[in-house]
Every structure is written in structure tokens, then in C-alpha cells.
């Protein structure tokens, strides 16, 4: 019996598109299935000002495949020197939809991030006033905090104090990886939401480390133990509107990944929708897939849902290939470890 599901066209609320040749190579992988995406600003140098965001938006538009209606939703990268007036003007004009907080040194290209959170207090107050969401990479960077504990400690030491001081600030915890993250969102009010990636619904830390190290499963925040993965699956499929998809699809070349000091990031843009349909089917929750991919995100960001639809049909095994070819080198596609049968038709 063939199964068919038609949903509003999805959006990706956390995406790395990079720039130049990599941008041109990976952008079609997203535009094939997604109508909009929140574009991460961690370029080198980062997207800090409204002018930077305008220029980057232009480069993305220039790289779009012909006849694409894809809309990049731009963000700024918060630094200790961010100009609140520039930020507010970029938000008011509709150019930017959020501002990203990277604790300095937390992840790929985060060297210009925030080290002293008191220095951004004024900017956060202004964001609360104008209703501009703060997207947080929720990991502390203290050398004495174990990498598997960094998200939970961030909630206690950084996020909760910020939210108490600035209760009107709208916050998205990006790519949550722990049951503490899930519980913190569930216990909060309407100003807090969280994105969940595709890969964190599939892998736990054993996938990275058992039977030989698997660099293509290494991302940040790093996947945690199985109980956390199960908490994420429960949250994603629950129908709770505070959880929505942010793939965190983060392309790195194989040379960058397969190295003595390999880069963090999983590339999932291409096969995300087929993977998610399988996850939601396995959880007997296909009825909540549309909320997770297409309804909850727009509701939080105050944007209309997409008018177009996407159809998912269960059939023969799909071969998405192993790699995307770019002028910078090959990028390996995330392997969920099971065959994919949900065909995606825009
Ligand atoms: C991202 C990247 O490569 O830019 N990497 C990752 O492991 N997720 C950065 C990030 O979102 O942390
Ligand atoms: Zn990311």
C-alpha cells in the first residue's frame, strides 16, 4: 500500500549556506524542498552589520537556481561591538529576522562571538523592545566543563540569567541536543522555542565513537547519549509548537572533515525531508510532521505559512548519492544508516 502525505512546503530555521563556490553548490540542495531558511551568519568574516547582511543576501539571490522562489531569511552575528541602532534598522526594514549569539570559541567560525555577556546587555534590551529574536548557540566554552555537559551548563549559567533579566526577549535555543534543553523549553512561556536538527534525531554519541571514529557524524553541539536522542524525538514529534526544524546543515569539504583536527558539521540539506518522514512514521507521528517542518517556525517568527505544498510518497529505496561535488572539494551527505523510502515531490 502506498502512503502519501501532502504538507505545506517546509522551511529550515537554521541553515549554513557559506559563500562563493560552496554557496553555489549547496544552495540547490535546500531550495529543492524548502521555501525559506534562516541563514546563519558565521562566515569569515562574519555577517555583523545590516550592510553585511544586505550584501550576503544579494550573493545568495545571485546563486539561486533559475525559477526558484526561495527566500533567504537573514540574520546578524552578535559581537560585543554590535551597534543596536544598525541592528534595529535592519530588523525594521525586514532585512534581518533574528540575531545569532555564539559564545566566543563555541563552534565553527565563532572567534568573534561574545565572551562577556554583560557587554551585550544593552543590545539584548533593544532586541526585546523591537521583538527581534535572539538565536543562541547554547554551549559554554569553559575549558573545565566537559563537552557533553556544555549545553546543560549554558542553560543554567547563561541562558536562564539572560531570560530573567530580559523576560521580553524572544529566544530560540538552536539545535538542542539534551533532555535538559527539551525540559527547559517545555517549562518556559511563549518567548522561548527550540530548533532540532535532523541528525540529532538519528545519532547518539555511540554513532560517532564506536567501532572507529566517524568524522561525518561529528557536529556541534556534539550528539549526546541515547536518552537525550529519545527526548529530542519525543519533543520533535509531540506537536508542541515550540519545537521546529532547523537542520543546521553545515557543509565542510571531506578534506576539512577527514583530518587530525576535523571540522564540526553534518550536511543534511539533500535528504532531510526523506529522513524526517521516516522518523515521524517510526514514531507513529506523521500527523505532526507538517507542524514541525512547516507551521511552528513561521508561527514563532510571525511569518505566514507557505502557500505551496510538498508531497511525500512512500515507495522504493531512494539513492541520494554519497557526495555533493563543489569547486572547493567534495561534501559528504549525512548517512542516516537506514534506507530512505519517502520520495519528495515539490
Ligand atoms: C556549524 C558550522 O559548520 O558552521 N557546525 C556545526 O557543527 N553545527 C556551526 C554551528 O552551528 O555550530
Ligand atoms: Zn549551525
PDB file of N, CA and C and ligand atoms in Angstrom, residues 14 16 40 100 102 175 248, ligand 2:
ATOM      1  N   UNK A  14      17.405  26.932  10.545  1.00  0.00           N
ATOM      2  CA  UNK A  14      18.834  27.051  10.919  1.00  0.00           C
ATOM      3  C   UNK A  14      19.650  26.399   9.811  1.00  0.00           C
ATOM      4  N   UNK A  16      23.341  26.656   7.235  1.00  0.00           N
ATOM      5  CA  UNK A  16      24.622  27.241   6.828  1.00  0.00           C
ATOM      6  C   UNK A  16      24.765  27.103   5.320  1.00  0.00           C
ATOM      7  N   UNK A  40      22.495  31.267   8.629  1.00  0.00           N
ATOM      8  CA  UNK A  40      23.478  31.529   9.683  1.00  0.00           C
ATOM      9  C   UNK A  40      24.551  32.507   9.190  1.00  0.00           C
ATOM     10  N   UNK A 100      22.141  36.156  15.957  1.00  0.00           N
ATOM     11  CA  UNK A 100      22.707  34.901  16.478  1.00  0.00           C
ATOM     12  C   UNK A 100      23.789  35.168  17.507  1.00  0.00           C
ATOM     13  N   UNK A 102      26.790  33.539  19.369  1.00  0.00           N
ATOM     14  CA  UNK A 102      27.778  32.464  19.518  1.00  0.00           C
ATOM     15  C   UNK A 102      28.676  32.817  20.701  1.00  0.00           C
ATOM     16  N   UNK A 175      19.469  24.118  17.709  1.00  0.00           N
ATOM     17  CA  UNK A 175      19.952  22.725  17.699  1.00  0.00           C
ATOM     18  C   UNK A 175      20.130  22.131  19.093  1.00  0.00           C
ATOM     19  N   UNK A 248      20.507  22.753  10.613  1.00  0.00           N
ATOM     20  CA  UNK A 248      21.919  23.004  10.895  1.00  0.00           C
ATOM     21  C   UNK A 248      22.786  22.311   9.850  1.00  0.00           C
TER      22      UNK A 248
HETATM   23 ZN1  LIG B   2      24.649  25.823  12.918  1.00  0.00          ZN
END
